[in-house]
Amino acid sequence: MDWVETLVVVVHVVIAVALVGLVLIQQGKGADAGAAFGGGASQTVFGSQGSGSFLTRMTTFLAVVFFVTSFSLAIFAKQRAEVAGQAGIPVVQESPRSSAPSDVEQSESENGEPSDELPELE
């Protein structure tokens, strides 16, 4: 199962870089007026409509795949946390809140010596 997780991470990083590139390539809404005055839009690779619809569709597709890979990586992380808990590896757990404030005086043991435990923070 490790190779699947590695593959998803690699695809996730590649799509992230591609999304950044696609967003930077796209023109803003105000660039259409400048193209009307000799921008040469009819000679582009994407046709006379420009690259707007192609880049928009590609960005949408990559965003959906990015969401799916993000979701699958979250599932992998949850499964690893469950396996770590079952294997006896210590995990961080929330301690219940106590009603008494934790002072340094309370951390001393019954014989007056300071204990090795740290006081709880609220």
PDB file of C-alpha atoms in Angstrom:
ATOM      1  CA  MET A   1       0.000   0.000   0.000  1.00  0.00           C
ATOM      2  CA  ASP A   2       3.020   2.288   0.357  1.00  0.00           C
ATOM      3  CA  TRP A   3       3.575   2.520  -3.396  1.00  0.00           C
ATOM      4  CA  VAL A   4      -0.017   3.712  -3.898  1.00  0.00           C
ATOM      5  CA  GLU A   5       0.490   6.452  -1.328  1.00  0.00           C
ATOM      6  CA  THR A   6       3.766   7.470  -2.957  1.00  0.00           C
ATOM      7  CA  LEU A   7       2.081   7.580  -6.360  1.00  0.00           C
ATOM      8  CA  VAL A   8      -0.729   9.768  -5.003  1.00  0.00           C
ATOM      9  CA  VAL A   9       1.786  12.155  -3.413  1.00  0.00           C
ATOM     10  CA  VAL A  10       3.735  12.465  -6.674  1.00  0.00           C
ATOM     11  CA  VAL A  11       0.541  13.086  -8.682  1.00  0.00           C
ATOM     12  CA  HIS A  12      -0.581  15.609  -6.051  1.00  0.00           C
ATOM     13  CA  VAL A  13       2.657  17.615  -6.299  1.00  0.00           C
ATOM     14  CA  VAL A  14       2.689  17.541 -10.116  1.00  0.00           C
ATOM     15  CA  ILE A  15      -0.917  18.742 -10.266  1.00  0.00           C
ATOM     16  CA  ALA A  16      -0.181  21.499  -7.747  1.00  0.00           C
ATOM     17  CA  VAL A  17       2.658  22.805  -9.911  1.00  0.00           C
ATOM     18  CA  ALA A  18       0.501  22.510 -13.061  1.00  0.00           C
ATOM     19  CA  LEU A  19      -2.345  24.417 -11.387  1.00  0.00           C
ATOM     20  CA  VAL A  20      -0.017  27.244 -10.433  1.00  0.00           C
ATOM     21  CA  GLY A  21       1.293  27.406 -13.990  1.00  0.00           C
ATOM     22  CA  LEU A  22      -2.191  27.364 -15.536  1.00  0.00           C
ATOM     23  CA  VAL A  23      -3.448  30.115 -13.261  1.00  0.00           C
ATOM     24  CA  LEU A  24      -0.435  32.278 -14.092  1.00  0.00           C
ATOM     25  CA  ILE A  25      -0.877  31.722 -17.849  1.00  0.00           C
ATOM     26  CA  GLN A  26      -4.540  32.753 -17.891  1.00  0.00           C
ATOM     27  CA  GLN A  27      -5.447  36.300 -18.805  1.00  0.00           C
ATOM     28  CA  GLY A  28      -7.679  38.444 -16.694  1.00  0.00           C
ATOM     29  CA  LYS A  29     -11.123  39.635 -17.736  1.00  0.00           C
ATOM     30  CA  GLY A  30      -9.770  43.077 -18.709  1.00  0.00           C
ATOM     31  CA  ALA A  31      -7.336  41.676 -21.274  1.00  0.00           C
ATOM     32  CA  ASP A  32     -10.089  41.105 -23.859  1.00  0.00           C
ATOM     33  CA  ALA A  33     -10.360  44.795 -24.735  1.00  0.00           C
ATOM     34  CA  GLY A  34      -6.642  44.990 -25.512  1.00  0.00           C
ATOM     35  CA  ALA A  35      -6.860  41.968 -27.792  1.00  0.00           C
ATOM     36  CA  ALA A  36      -9.528  43.695 -29.904  1.00  0.00           C
ATOM     37  CA  PHE A  37      -7.017  46.364 -31.016  1.00  0.00           C
ATOM     38  CA  GLY A  38      -4.522  44.180 -32.839  1.00  0.00           C
ATOM     39  CA  GLY A  39      -3.794  41.552 -30.256  1.00  0.00           C
ATOM     40  CA  GLY A  40      -3.521  38.870 -32.922  1.00  0.00           C
ATOM     41  CA  ALA A  41      -5.931  36.514 -31.178  1.00  0.00           C
ATOM     42  CA  SER A  42      -6.976  34.888 -34.449  1.00  0.00           C
ATOM     43  CA  GLN A  43      -3.486  33.476 -34.945  1.00  0.00           C
ATOM     44  CA  THR A  44      -3.245  31.639 -31.655  1.00  0.00           C
ATOM     45  CA  VAL A  45      -2.945  27.888 -31.274  1.00  0.00           C
ATOM     46  CA  PHE A  46      -6.292  27.725 -29.469  1.00  0.00           C
ATOM     47  CA  GLY A  47      -8.324  29.442 -32.221  1.00  0.00           C
ATOM     48  CA  SER A  48     -10.018  32.802 -32.557  1.00  0.00           C
ATOM     49  CA  GLN A  49     -11.878  32.391 -29.244  1.00  0.00           C
ATOM     50  CA  GLY A  50      -8.542  32.476 -27.506  1.00  0.00           C
ATOM     51  CA  SER A  51      -7.247  30.113 -24.883  1.00  0.00           C
ATOM     52  CA  GLY A  52      -9.838  31.057 -22.266  1.00  0.00           C
ATOM     53  CA  SER A  53     -12.198  28.122 -22.529  1.00  0.00           C
ATOM     54  CA  PHE A  54      -9.426  25.528 -22.922  1.00  0.00           C
ATOM     55  CA  LEU A  55      -7.429  26.846 -19.991  1.00  0.00           C
ATOM     56  CA  THR A  56     -10.559  27.196 -17.871  1.00  0.00           C
ATOM     57  CA  ARG A  57     -11.586  23.590 -18.550  1.00  0.00           C
ATOM     58  CA  MET A  58      -8.076  22.325 -17.906  1.00  0.00           C
ATOM     59  CA  THR A  59      -7.850  24.284 -14.651  1.00  0.00           C
ATOM     60  CA  THR A  60     -11.215  22.904 -13.532  1.00  0.00           C
ATOM     61  CA  PHE A  61     -10.168  19.337 -14.336  1.00  0.00           C
ATOM     62  CA  LEU A  62      -6.863  19.687 -12.500  1.00  0.00           C
ATOM     63  CA  ALA A  63      -8.607  21.282  -9.507  1.00  0.00           C
ATOM     64  CA  VAL A  64     -10.978  18.312  -9.261  1.00  0.00           C
ATOM     65  CA  VAL A  65      -8.085  15.835  -9.457  1.00  0.00           C
ATOM     66  CA  PHE A  66      -6.208  17.907  -6.851  1.00  0.00           C
ATOM     67  CA  PHE A  67      -9.220  17.675  -4.527  1.00  0.00           C
ATOM     68  CA  VAL A  68      -9.443  13.900  -5.009  1.00  0.00           C
ATOM     69  CA  THR A  69      -5.735  13.407  -4.284  1.00  0.00           C
ATOM     70  CA  SER A  70      -6.002  15.646  -1.204  1.00  0.00           C
ATOM     71  CA  PHE A  71      -8.932  13.618   0.072  1.00  0.00           C
ATOM     72  CA  SER A  72      -7.156  10.321  -0.552  1.00  0.00           C
ATOM     73  CA  LEU A  73      -4.018  11.554   1.241  1.00  0.00           C
ATOM     74  CA  ALA A  74      -6.188  12.446   4.242  1.00  0.00           C
ATOM     75  CA  ILE A  75      -7.601   8.911   4.241  1.00  0.00           C
ATOM     76  CA  PHE A  76      -4.078   7.445   4.083  1.00  0.00           C
ATOM     77  CA  ALA A  77      -3.021   9.623   7.029  1.00  0.00           C
ATOM     78  CA  LYS A  78      -6.032   8.499   9.071  1.00  0.00           C
ATOM     79  CA  GLN A  79      -5.273   4.847   8.378  1.00  0.00           C
ATOM     80  CA  ARG A  80      -1.659   5.330   9.434  1.00  0.00           C
ATOM     81  CA  ALA A  81      -2.779   6.964  12.680  1.00  0.00           C
ATOM     82  CA  GLU A  82      -5.102   4.043  13.440  1.00  0.00           C
ATOM     83  CA  VAL A  83      -2.350   1.504  12.714  1.00  0.00           C
ATOM     84  CA  ALA A  84       0.065   3.426  14.942  1.00  0.00           C
ATOM     85  CA  GLY A  85      -2.467   3.356  17.770  1.00  0.00           C
ATOM     86  CA  GLN A  86      -3.002  -0.396  17.416  1.00  0.00           C
ATOM     87  CA  ALA A  87       0.725  -1.129  17.274  1.00  0.00           C
ATOM     88  CA  GLY A  88       1.320   0.342  20.706  1.00  0.00           C
ATOM     89  CA  ILE A  89       3.054   3.458  19.460  1.00  0.00           C
ATOM     90  CA  PRO A  90       2.210   6.297  21.838  1.00  0.00           C
ATOM     91  CA  VAL A  91      -0.201   8.836  20.411  1.00  0.00           C
ATOM     92  CA  VAL A  92      -1.130  12.267  21.683  1.00  0.00           C
ATOM     93  CA  GLN A  93      -4.434  12.309  23.544  1.00  0.00           C
ATOM     94  CA  GLU A  94      -6.332  15.144  25.137  1.00  0.00           C
ATOM     95  CA  SER A  95      -6.417  15.034  28.908  1.00  0.00           C
ATOM     96  CA  PRO A  96      -9.686  15.817  30.683  1.00  0.00           C
ATOM     97  CA  ARG A  97      -9.889  19.309  32.093  1.00  0.00           C
ATOM     98  CA  SER A  98      -9.691  19.525  35.870  1.00  0.00           C
ATOM     99  CA  SER A  99     -11.728  21.994  37.857  1.00  0.00           C
ATOM    100  CA  ALA A 100      -8.824  22.943  40.155  1.00  0.00           C
ATOM    101  CA  PRO A 101      -6.142  25.258  38.782  1.00  0.00           C
ATOM    102  CA  SER A 102      -2.789  23.585  38.383  1.00  0.00           C
ATOM    103  CA  ASP A 103      -0.231  25.408  40.494  1.00  0.00           C
ATOM    104  CA  VAL A 104       3.342  24.572  41.285  1.00  0.00           C
ATOM    105  CA  GLU A 105       2.295  23.944  44.891  1.00  0.00           C
ATOM    106  CA  GLN A 106      -0.065  21.175  43.771  1.00  0.00           C
ATOM    107  CA  SER A 107       2.709  19.376  41.896  1.00  0.00           C
ATOM    108  CA  GLU A 108       4.576  18.605  45.123  1.00  0.00           C
ATOM    109  CA  SER A 109       4.141  15.092  46.454  1.00  0.00           C
ATOM    110  CA  GLU A 110       2.821  14.242  49.910  1.00  0.00           C
ATOM    111  CA  ASN A 111       6.283  14.244  51.521  1.00  0.00           C
ATOM    112  CA  GLY A 112       6.985  17.816  50.343  1.00  0.00           C
ATOM    113  CA  GLU A 113       9.391  16.981  47.537  1.00  0.00           C
ATOM    114  CA  PRO A 114       8.685  18.183  44.027  1.00  0.00           C
ATOM    115  CA  SER A 115       7.343  15.459  41.785  1.00  0.00           C
ATOM    116  CA  ASP A 116       8.637  14.558  38.329  1.00  0.00           C
ATOM    117  CA  GLU A 117       5.308  15.357  36.679  1.00  0.00           C
ATOM    118  CA  LEU A 118       4.747  18.637  34.938  1.00  0.00           C
ATOM    119  CA  PRO A 119       1.672  20.676  35.878  1.00  0.00           C
ATOM    120  CA  GLU A 120      -1.161  20.662  33.351  1.00  0.00           C
ATOM    121  CA  LEU A 121      -1.749  23.833  31.365  1.00  0.00           C
ATOM    122  CA  GLU A 122      -5.269  25.125  30.821  1.00  0.00           C
TER     123      GLU A 122
END
